Amino acid sequence: MTSLDKPTQDTDQTTDPHDARAVTEAALFEAFGGVRGMVETVLPGLLFVAIFTVNKNLHMAAIAALAVSLILVVVRLAMKDTVKHAFSGVFGVVFGVVFAMFTGNAKDFYLPGMLYTLGMALAYIITTLAGVPLMGLILGPVFKENLSWRTRNPGRKKAYAKASWAWGLILLAKCAILFPLYWWADTAQLGWVLVILKIPPFLLAVWLTWVFLAKAPAPIDVFAEMEAAEKAEKAAEEHRAAQAAESGETTGGRHRRQA
């Protein structure tokens, strides 16, 4: 068992609560993209449903949604910013456009995203039941704790489990609204409901995640531990080398005096 896997009860409980909350907020902002990420997620779908509501032109609405997604990526690249959130939006729009063009049904523009939402809901719930909550896998690297929370920090594992349950149940509730509408509502109605349900459930899940993690023990920085271990090993090697050199000089001097 390595030092990263050894259970410990001595997590840092002296961290300032305000500092812990600030770190948690920063990590969630990085992981989920903040305000800009939300805009990039909502804007293509909003543009699609707005155009389709006005002129019922599937091709024009699809092209406009795809174009704005690509523009968002180009803007990110021009600003040398991370493009993961913008790219995820592009992929979602591309799949939606392909589905809608293939079937000729404008509602199918939203189907890939709905299936993705259902898949994520199940992933959050199944991984939590399996003892490896998905939220921990997502945020562990962001907090520089990797998987140390699984064996060394039970308080954080519990918080990640609560957060994963929150995400899973919120996304399932969202699916319970959207899938009946996919069958019964027209494209415009489904689209506007989807736009409305983009941000509030997301913000609720993020807020609950923040609440659970802000009250949890501080993360164990495994990267700092590895760096400290490497420095200690290097210092030990230098000490052994110095002792060997000193021992060699002493032995050489003794031999010269005997000669």
PDB file of C-alpha atoms in Angstrom:
ATOM      1  CA  MET A   1       0.000   0.000   0.000  1.00  0.00           C
ATOM      2  CA  THR A   2       1.469   3.350  -1.050  1.00  0.00           C
ATOM      3  CA  SER A   3       1.367   6.584   0.898  1.00  0.00           C
ATOM      4  CA  LEU A   4      -1.380   7.825  -1.412  1.00  0.00           C
ATOM      5  CA  ASP A   5      -3.612   4.901  -0.518  1.00  0.00           C
ATOM      6  CA  LYS A   6      -3.073   4.668   3.247  1.00  0.00           C
ATOM      7  CA  PRO A   7      -6.185   5.580   5.235  1.00  0.00           C
ATOM      8  CA  THR A   8      -5.827   8.560   7.461  1.00  0.00           C
ATOM      9  CA  GLN A   9      -8.026  10.314   9.935  1.00  0.00           C
ATOM     10  CA  ASP A  10      -5.737  13.308  10.211  1.00  0.00           C
ATOM     11  CA  THR A  11      -7.015  15.537   7.443  1.00  0.00           C
ATOM     12  CA  ASP A  12      -6.480  19.256   7.712  1.00  0.00           C
ATOM     13  CA  GLN A  13      -9.319  20.525   9.851  1.00  0.00           C
ATOM     14  CA  THR A  14      -7.631  23.852  10.630  1.00  0.00           C
ATOM     15  CA  THR A  15      -8.230  25.356   7.195  1.00  0.00           C
ATOM     16  CA  ASP A  16     -10.040  28.681   7.324  1.00  0.00           C
ATOM     17  CA  PRO A  17     -13.684  28.016   6.328  1.00  0.00           C
ATOM     18  CA  HIS A  18     -13.662  31.133   4.157  1.00  0.00           C
ATOM     19  CA  ASP A  19     -10.549  29.889   2.339  1.00  0.00           C
ATOM     20  CA  ALA A  20     -12.168  26.472   1.855  1.00  0.00           C
ATOM     21  CA  ARG A  21     -15.273  28.075   0.372  1.00  0.00           C
ATOM     22  CA  ALA A  22     -13.172  30.269  -1.930  1.00  0.00           C
ATOM     23  CA  VAL A  23     -11.188  27.265  -3.164  1.00  0.00           C
ATOM     24  CA  THR A  24     -14.404  25.327  -3.742  1.00  0.00           C
ATOM     25  CA  GLU A  25     -15.970  28.204  -5.664  1.00  0.00           C
ATOM     26  CA  ALA A  26     -12.871  28.546  -7.852  1.00  0.00           C
ATOM     27  CA  ALA A  27     -12.783  24.809  -8.560  1.00  0.00           C
ATOM     28  CA  LEU A  28     -16.466  24.675  -9.492  1.00  0.00           C
ATOM     29  CA  PHE A  29     -16.056  27.736 -11.691  1.00  0.00           C
ATOM     30  CA  GLU A  30     -13.155  26.049 -13.498  1.00  0.00           C
ATOM     31  CA  ALA A  31     -14.917  22.698 -13.830  1.00  0.00           C
ATOM     32  CA  PHE A  32     -18.253  23.998 -15.110  1.00  0.00           C
ATOM     33  CA  GLY A  33     -17.164  27.048 -17.067  1.00  0.00           C
ATOM     34  CA  GLY A  34     -18.811  29.820 -15.071  1.00  0.00           C
ATOM     35  CA  VAL A  35     -21.079  32.409 -16.680  1.00  0.00           C
ATOM     36  CA  ARG A  36     -19.338  32.259 -20.035  1.00  0.00           C
ATOM     37  CA  GLY A  37     -19.672  28.485 -20.168  1.00  0.00           C
ATOM     38  CA  MET A  38     -23.394  28.768 -19.483  1.00  0.00           C
ATOM     39  CA  VAL A  39     -23.797  31.324 -22.283  1.00  0.00           C
ATOM     40  CA  GLU A  40     -21.956  29.056 -24.705  1.00  0.00           C
ATOM     41  CA  THR A  41     -24.224  26.186 -23.698  1.00  0.00           C
ATOM     42  CA  VAL A  42     -27.500  28.085 -24.052  1.00  0.00           C
ATOM     43  CA  LEU A  43     -26.918  30.388 -27.039  1.00  0.00           C
ATOM     44  CA  PRO A  44     -26.960  27.848 -29.938  1.00  0.00           C
ATOM     45  CA  GLY A  45     -30.191  26.205 -28.765  1.00  0.00           C
ATOM     46  CA  LEU A  46     -31.778  29.576 -28.097  1.00  0.00           C
ATOM     47  CA  LEU A  47     -30.900  30.772 -31.585  1.00  0.00           C
ATOM     48  CA  PHE A  48     -32.247  27.564 -33.136  1.00  0.00           C
ATOM     49  CA  VAL A  49     -35.630  27.717 -31.418  1.00  0.00           C
ATOM     50  CA  ALA A  50     -35.958  31.481 -31.991  1.00  0.00           C
ATOM     51  CA  ILE A  51     -35.377  31.211 -35.731  1.00  0.00           C
ATOM     52  CA  PHE A  52     -37.538  28.114 -36.100  1.00  0.00           C
ATOM     53  CA  THR A  53     -40.357  29.727 -34.140  1.00  0.00           C
ATOM     54  CA  VAL A  54     -40.341  32.703 -36.523  1.00  0.00           C
ATOM     55  CA  ASN A  55     -40.049  31.028 -39.947  1.00  0.00           C
ATOM     56  CA  LYS A  56     -40.294  27.229 -39.385  1.00  0.00           C
ATOM     57  CA  ASN A  57     -37.145  26.824 -41.512  1.00  0.00           C
ATOM     58  CA  LEU A  58     -35.167  23.851 -40.169  1.00  0.00           C
ATOM     59  CA  HIS A  59     -32.132  24.411 -42.401  1.00  0.00           C
ATOM     60  CA  MET A  60     -31.767  28.095 -41.528  1.00  0.00           C
ATOM     61  CA  ALA A  61     -32.181  27.438 -37.803  1.00  0.00           C
ATOM     62  CA  ALA A  62     -29.662  24.572 -37.869  1.00  0.00           C
ATOM     63  CA  ILE A  63     -27.071  26.534 -39.842  1.00  0.00           C
ATOM     64  CA  ALA A  64     -27.423  29.544 -37.524  1.00  0.00           C
ATOM     65  CA  ALA A  65     -26.981  27.374 -34.404  1.00  0.00           C
ATOM     66  CA  LEU A  66     -23.910  25.668 -35.869  1.00  0.00           C
ATOM     67  CA  ALA A  67     -22.420  28.976 -37.005  1.00  0.00           C
ATOM     68  CA  VAL A  68     -22.721  30.623 -33.591  1.00  0.00           C
ATOM     69  CA  SER A  69     -21.163  27.547 -31.968  1.00  0.00           C
ATOM     70  CA  LEU A  70     -18.158  27.779 -34.283  1.00  0.00           C
ATOM     71  CA  ILE A  71     -17.865  31.521 -33.659  1.00  0.00           C
ATOM     72  CA  LEU A  72     -17.722  30.872 -29.898  1.00  0.00           C
ATOM     73  CA  VAL A  73     -14.857  28.425 -30.441  1.00  0.00           C
ATOM     74  CA  VAL A  74     -12.984  30.883 -32.663  1.00  0.00           C
ATOM     75  CA  VAL A  75     -13.376  33.614 -30.043  1.00  0.00           C
ATOM     76  CA  ARG A  76     -11.974  31.260 -27.389  1.00  0.00           C
ATOM     77  CA  LEU A  77      -9.020  30.391 -29.618  1.00  0.00           C
ATOM     78  CA  ALA A  78      -8.362  34.057 -30.434  1.00  0.00           C
ATOM     79  CA  MET A  79      -8.293  34.873 -26.714  1.00  0.00           C
ATOM     80  CA  LYS A  80      -6.062  31.818 -26.065  1.00  0.00           C
ATOM     81  CA  ASP A  81      -8.623  30.594 -23.557  1.00  0.00           C
ATOM     82  CA  THR A  82      -9.731  27.040 -22.787  1.00  0.00           C
ATOM     83  CA  VAL A  83     -12.083  25.739 -25.467  1.00  0.00           C
ATOM     84  CA  LYS A  84     -13.466  22.636 -23.770  1.00  0.00           C
ATOM     85  CA  HIS A  85     -16.857  24.184 -22.994  1.00  0.00           C
ATOM     86  CA  ALA A  86     -17.186  25.784 -26.430  1.00  0.00           C
ATOM     87  CA  PHE A  87     -16.155  22.551 -28.161  1.00  0.00           C
ATOM     88  CA  SER A  88     -18.678  20.559 -26.144  1.00  0.00           C
ATOM     89  CA  GLY A  89     -21.315  22.982 -27.402  1.00  0.00           C
ATOM     90  CA  VAL A  90     -20.170  22.502 -31.001  1.00  0.00           C
ATOM     91  CA  PHE A  91     -20.319  18.719 -30.722  1.00  0.00           C
ATOM     92  CA  GLY A  92     -23.809  18.911 -29.244  1.00  0.00           C
ATOM     93  CA  VAL A  93     -25.015  21.196 -32.026  1.00  0.00           C
ATOM     94  CA  VAL A  94     -23.390  19.053 -34.739  1.00  0.00           C
ATOM     95  CA  PHE A  95     -25.090  15.898 -33.482  1.00  0.00           C
ATOM     96  CA  GLY A  96     -28.379  17.759 -33.204  1.00  0.00           C
ATOM     97  CA  VAL A  97     -28.108  19.121 -36.744  1.00  0.00           C
ATOM     98  CA  VAL A  98     -27.238  15.672 -38.127  1.00  0.00           C
ATOM     99  CA  PHE A  99     -30.209  14.059 -36.356  1.00  0.00           C
ATOM    100  CA  ALA A 100     -32.632  16.760 -37.464  1.00  0.00           C
ATOM    101  CA  MET A 101     -31.418  16.808 -41.080  1.00  0.00           C
ATOM    102  CA  PHE A 102     -31.467  13.016 -41.307  1.00  0.00           C
ATOM    103  CA  THR A 103     -35.012  12.614 -40.003  1.00  0.00           C
ATOM    104  CA  GLY A 104     -36.416  15.894 -41.296  1.00  0.00           C
ATOM    105  CA  ASN A 105     -37.961  16.447 -37.857  1.00  0.00           C
ATOM    106  CA  ALA A 106     -36.835  19.679 -36.205  1.00  0.00           C
ATOM    107  CA  LYS A 107     -37.506  18.242 -32.742  1.00  0.00           C
ATOM    108  CA  ASP A 108     -34.678  15.767 -33.318  1.00  0.00           C
ATOM    109  CA  PHE A 109     -32.242  18.669 -33.045  1.00  0.00           C
ATOM    110  CA  TYR A 110     -32.748  18.376 -29.296  1.00  0.00           C
ATOM    111  CA  LEU A 111     -32.749  14.571 -29.040  1.00  0.00           C
ATOM    112  CA  PRO A 112     -28.943  13.999 -28.706  1.00  0.00           C
ATOM    113  CA  GLY A 113     -28.751  16.501 -25.869  1.00  0.00           C
ATOM    114  CA  MET A 114     -31.703  14.914 -24.121  1.00  0.00           C
ATOM    115  CA  LEU A 115     -30.150  11.445 -24.420  1.00  0.00           C
ATOM    116  CA  TYR A 116     -26.856  12.835 -23.112  1.00  0.00           C
ATOM    117  CA  THR A 117     -28.676  14.335 -20.121  1.00  0.00           C
ATOM    118  CA  LEU A 118     -30.314  10.987 -19.381  1.00  0.00           C
ATOM    119  CA  GLY A 119     -26.975   9.194 -19.714  1.00  0.00           C
ATOM    120  CA  MET A 120     -25.293  11.622 -17.315  1.00  0.00           C
ATOM    121  CA  ALA A 121     -28.115  11.238 -14.785  1.00  0.00           C
ATOM    122  CA  LEU A 122     -27.665   7.461 -14.818  1.00  0.00           C
ATOM    123  CA  ALA A 123     -23.873   7.812 -14.657  1.00  0.00           C
ATOM    124  CA  TYR A 124     -24.069   9.978 -11.523  1.00  0.00           C
ATOM    125  CA  ILE A 125     -26.406   7.526  -9.805  1.00  0.00           C
ATOM    126  CA  ILE A 126     -24.677   4.288 -10.867  1.00  0.00           C
ATOM    127  CA  THR A 127     -21.157   5.468  -9.995  1.00  0.00           C
ATOM    128  CA  THR A 128     -22.372   6.629  -6.584  1.00  0.00           C
ATOM    129  CA  LEU A 129     -23.985   3.263  -5.902  1.00  0.00           C
ATOM    130  CA  ALA A 130     -20.711   1.637  -6.975  1.00  0.00           C
ATOM    131  CA  GLY A 131     -18.789   3.675  -4.371  1.00  0.00           C
ATOM    132  CA  VAL A 132     -16.976   5.881  -6.901  1.00  0.00           C
ATOM    133  CA  PRO A 133     -19.200   8.970  -7.253  1.00  0.00           C
ATOM    134  CA  LEU A 134     -18.746  10.676 -10.593  1.00  0.00           C
ATOM    135  CA  MET A 135     -18.479  14.133  -9.047  1.00  0.00           C
ATOM    136  CA  GLY A 136     -15.339  12.983  -7.224  1.00  0.00           C
ATOM    137  CA  LEU A 137     -13.837  11.755 -10.488  1.00  0.00           C
ATOM    138  CA  ILE A 138     -14.605  15.103 -12.126  1.00  0.00           C
ATOM    139  CA  LEU A 139     -13.474  17.417  -9.334  1.00  0.00           C
ATOM    140  CA  GLY A 140     -10.677  15.330  -7.785  1.00  0.00           C
ATOM    141  CA  PRO A 141      -8.054  16.488 -10.332  1.00  0.00           C
ATOM    142  CA  VAL A 142      -9.320  20.079 -10.079  1.00  0.00           C
ATOM    143  CA  PHE A 143      -8.709  20.046  -6.318  1.00  0.00           C
ATOM    144  CA  LYS A 144      -5.342  18.262  -6.876  1.00  0.00           C
ATOM    145  CA  GLU A 145      -6.523  15.362  -4.732  1.00  0.00           C
ATOM    146  CA  ASN A 146      -7.084  12.851  -7.540  1.00  0.00           C
ATOM    147  CA  LEU A 147      -8.602   9.710  -5.935  1.00  0.00           C
ATOM    148  CA  SER A 148      -7.198  10.243  -2.437  1.00  0.00           C
ATOM    149  CA  TRP A 149     -10.735  11.014  -1.232  1.00  0.00           C
ATOM    150  CA  ARG A 150     -11.718   7.364  -1.766  1.00  0.00           C
ATOM    151  CA  THR A 151      -9.497   5.904   0.988  1.00  0.00           C
ATOM    152  CA  ARG A 152      -7.936   8.787   2.885  1.00  0.00           C
ATOM    153  CA  ASN A 153     -10.684  11.381   3.217  1.00  0.00           C
ATOM    154  CA  PRO A 154     -14.061   9.749   3.963  1.00  0.00           C
ATOM    155  CA  GLY A 155     -15.694  13.112   4.665  1.00  0.00           C
ATOM    156  CA  ARG A 156     -15.010  14.286   1.123  1.00  0.00           C
ATOM    157  CA  LYS A 157     -16.114  10.962  -0.341  1.00  0.00           C
ATOM    158  CA  LYS A 158     -19.451  11.413   1.438  1.00  0.00           C
ATOM    159  CA  ALA A 159     -19.730  14.969   0.101  1.00  0.00           C
ATOM    160  CA  TYR A 160     -18.982  13.801  -3.439  1.00  0.00           C
ATOM    161  CA  ALA A 161     -21.637  11.087  -3.062  1.00  0.00           C
ATOM    162  CA  LYS A 162     -24.231  13.654  -1.942  1.00  0.00           C
ATOM    163  CA  ALA A 163     -23.309  15.957  -4.821  1.00  0.00           C
ATOM    164  CA  SER A 164     -23.520  13.107  -7.337  1.00  0.00           C
ATOM    165  CA  TRP A 165     -26.946  12.112  -6.019  1.00  0.00           C
ATOM    166  CA  ALA A 166     -28.056  15.730  -6.388  1.00  0.00           C
ATOM    167  CA  TRP A 167     -26.866  15.922 -10.000  1.00  0.00           C
ATOM    168  CA  GLY A 168     -28.360  12.550 -10.878  1.00  0.00           C
ATOM    169  CA  LEU A 169     -31.798  13.265  -9.409  1.00  0.00           C
ATOM    170  CA  ILE A 170     -31.958  16.809 -10.815  1.00  0.00           C
ATOM    171  CA  LEU A 171     -31.072  15.584 -14.298  1.00  0.00           C
ATOM    172  CA  LEU A 172     -33.608  12.744 -14.016  1.00  0.00           C
ATOM    173  CA  ALA A 173     -36.295  15.257 -13.053  1.00  0.00           C
ATOM    174  CA  LYS A 174     -35.329  17.328 -16.085  1.00  0.00           C
ATOM    175  CA  CYS A 175     -35.638  14.252 -18.325  1.00  0.00           C
ATOM    176  CA  ALA A 176     -39.033  13.458 -16.812  1.00  0.00           C
ATOM    177  CA  ILE A 177     -40.238  16.824 -18.120  1.00  0.00           C
ATOM    178  CA  LEU A 178     -38.514  16.822 -21.505  1.00  0.00           C
ATOM    179  CA  PHE A 179     -39.144  13.341 -22.888  1.00  0.00           C
ATOM    180  CA  PRO A 180     -42.955  13.535 -22.647  1.00  0.00           C
ATOM    181  CA  LEU A 181     -42.748  16.928 -24.355  1.00  0.00           C
ATOM    182  CA  TYR A 182     -40.638  15.394 -27.125  1.00  0.00           C
ATOM    183  CA  TRP A 183     -43.602  13.175 -27.989  1.00  0.00           C
ATOM    184  CA  TRP A 184     -46.509  15.504 -27.266  1.00  0.00           C
ATOM    185  CA  ALA A 185     -45.345  19.104 -27.834  1.00  0.00           C
ATOM    186  CA  ASP A 186     -44.374  20.804 -31.070  1.00  0.00           C
ATOM    187  CA  THR A 187     -40.805  21.876 -31.855  1.00  0.00           C
ATOM    188  CA  ALA A 188     -41.176  25.444 -30.634  1.00  0.00           C
ATOM    189  CA  GLN A 189     -42.744  24.426 -27.325  1.00  0.00           C
ATOM    190  CA  LEU A 190     -40.081  21.794 -26.682  1.00  0.00           C
ATOM    191  CA  GLY A 191     -37.322  24.212 -27.656  1.00  0.00           C
ATOM    192  CA  TRP A 192     -38.442  27.002 -25.349  1.00  0.00           C
ATOM    193  CA  VAL A 193     -38.885  24.609 -22.424  1.00  0.00           C
ATOM    194  CA  LEU A 194     -35.395  23.274 -23.075  1.00  0.00           C
ATOM    195  CA  VAL A 195     -33.958  26.784 -23.078  1.00  0.00           C
ATOM    196  CA  ILE A 196     -35.766  27.604 -19.829  1.00  0.00           C
ATOM    197  CA  LEU A 197     -34.514  24.389 -18.214  1.00  0.00           C
ATOM    198  CA  LYS A 198     -30.888  24.872 -19.268  1.00  0.00           C
ATOM    199  CA  ILE A 199     -29.723  27.144 -16.461  1.00  0.00           C
ATOM    200  CA  PRO A 200     -31.904  26.804 -13.313  1.00  0.00           C
ATOM    201  CA  PRO A 201     -31.365  23.021 -12.770  1.00  0.00           C
ATOM    202  CA  PHE A 202     -27.666  23.472 -13.519  1.00  0.00           C
ATOM    203  CA  LEU A 203     -27.326  26.301 -11.006  1.00  0.00           C
ATOM    204  CA  LEU A 204     -29.212  24.293  -8.387  1.00  0.00           C
ATOM    205  CA  ALA A 205     -26.892  21.309  -8.849  1.00  0.00           C
ATOM    206  CA  VAL A 206     -23.776  23.510  -8.722  1.00  0.00           C
ATOM    207  CA  TRP A 207     -25.049  25.286  -5.591  1.00  0.00           C
ATOM    208  CA  LEU A 208     -25.746  21.982  -3.819  1.00  0.00           C
ATOM    209  CA  THR A 209     -22.296  20.740  -4.813  1.00  0.00           C
ATOM    210  CA  TRP A 210     -20.775  23.886  -3.323  1.00  0.00           C
ATOM    211  CA  VAL A 211     -22.780  23.443  -0.112  1.00  0.00           C
ATOM    212  CA  PHE A 212     -21.709  19.809   0.329  1.00  0.00           C
ATOM    213  CA  LEU A 213     -18.029  20.417  -0.472  1.00  0.00           C
ATOM    214  CA  ALA A 214     -17.741  23.650   1.533  1.00  0.00           C
ATOM    215  CA  LYS A 215     -18.723  21.671   4.638  1.00  0.00           C
ATOM    216  CA  ALA A 216     -16.427  18.732   3.843  1.00  0.00           C
ATOM    217  CA  PRO A 217     -12.838  18.284   5.072  1.00  0.00           C
ATOM    218  CA  ALA A 218     -10.159  20.015   3.054  1.00  0.00           C
ATOM    219  CA  PRO A 219      -8.796  18.090   0.040  1.00  0.00           C
ATOM    220  CA  ILE A 220      -5.477  16.260   0.354  1.00  0.00           C
ATOM    221  CA  ASP A 221      -3.081  17.759  -2.194  1.00  0.00           C
ATOM    222  CA  VAL A 222      -1.429  14.596  -3.503  1.00  0.00           C
ATOM    223  CA  PHE A 223       0.676  16.584  -5.952  1.00  0.00           C
ATOM    224  CA  ALA A 224       2.243  18.545  -3.083  1.00  0.00           C
ATOM    225  CA  GLU A 225       2.793  15.281  -1.204  1.00  0.00           C
ATOM    226  CA  MET A 226       4.566  13.729  -4.180  1.00  0.00           C
ATOM    227  CA  GLU A 227       6.747  16.805  -4.614  1.00  0.00           C
ATOM    228  CA  ALA A 228       7.628  16.750  -0.908  1.00  0.00           C
ATOM    229  CA  ALA A 229       8.450  13.038  -1.108  1.00  0.00           C
ATOM    230  CA  GLU A 230      10.688  13.618  -4.135  1.00  0.00           C
ATOM    231  CA  LYS A 231      12.504  16.466  -2.365  1.00  0.00           C
ATOM    232  CA  ALA A 232      12.978  14.324   0.741  1.00  0.00           C
ATOM    233  CA  GLU A 233      14.354  11.452  -1.342  1.00  0.00           C
ATOM    234  CA  LYS A 234      16.688  13.785  -3.178  1.00  0.00           C
ATOM    235  CA  ALA A 235      17.920  15.267   0.103  1.00  0.00           C
ATOM    236  CA  ALA A 236      18.476  11.764   1.506  1.00  0.00           C
ATOM    237  CA  GLU A 237      20.480  10.766  -1.568  1.00  0.00           C
ATOM    238  CA  GLU A 238      22.609  13.904  -1.306  1.00  0.00           C
ATOM    239  CA  HIS A 239      23.187  13.171   2.388  1.00  0.00           C
ATOM    240  CA  ARG A 240      24.229   9.582   1.644  1.00  0.00           C
ATOM    241  CA  ALA A 241      26.550  10.781  -1.120  1.00  0.00           C
ATOM    242  CA  ALA A 242      28.124  13.330   1.217  1.00  0.00           C
ATOM    243  CA  GLN A 243      28.619  10.662   3.901  1.00  0.00           C
ATOM    244  CA  ALA A 244      30.166   8.304   1.365  1.00  0.00           C
ATOM    245  CA  ALA A 245      32.510  11.012   0.141  1.00  0.00           C
ATOM    246  CA  GLU A 246      33.488  11.915   3.712  1.00  0.00           C
ATOM    247  CA  SER A 247      34.042   8.245   4.541  1.00  0.00           C
ATOM    248  CA  GLY A 248      36.230   7.848   1.449  1.00  0.00           C
ATOM    249  CA  GLU A 249      38.339  10.878   2.370  1.00  0.00           C
ATOM    250  CA  THR A 250      38.792   9.563   5.932  1.00  0.00           C
ATOM    251  CA  THR A 251      39.832   6.125   4.719  1.00  0.00           C
ATOM    252  CA  GLY A 252      42.236   7.624   2.159  1.00  0.00           C
ATOM    253  CA  GLY A 253      43.878   9.812   4.806  1.00  0.00           C
ATOM    254  CA  ARG A 254      44.290   6.847   7.178  1.00  0.00           C
ATOM    255  CA  HIS A 255      45.986   4.829   4.421  1.00  0.00           C
ATOM    256  CA  ARG A 256      48.366   7.676   3.633  1.00  0.00           C
ATOM    257  CA  ARG A 257      49.394   8.022   7.265  1.00  0.00           C
ATOM    258  CA  GLN A 258      50.031   4.290   7.535  1.00  0.00           C
ATOM    259  CA  ALA A 259      52.173   4.406   4.403  1.00  0.00           C
TER     260      ALA A 259
END
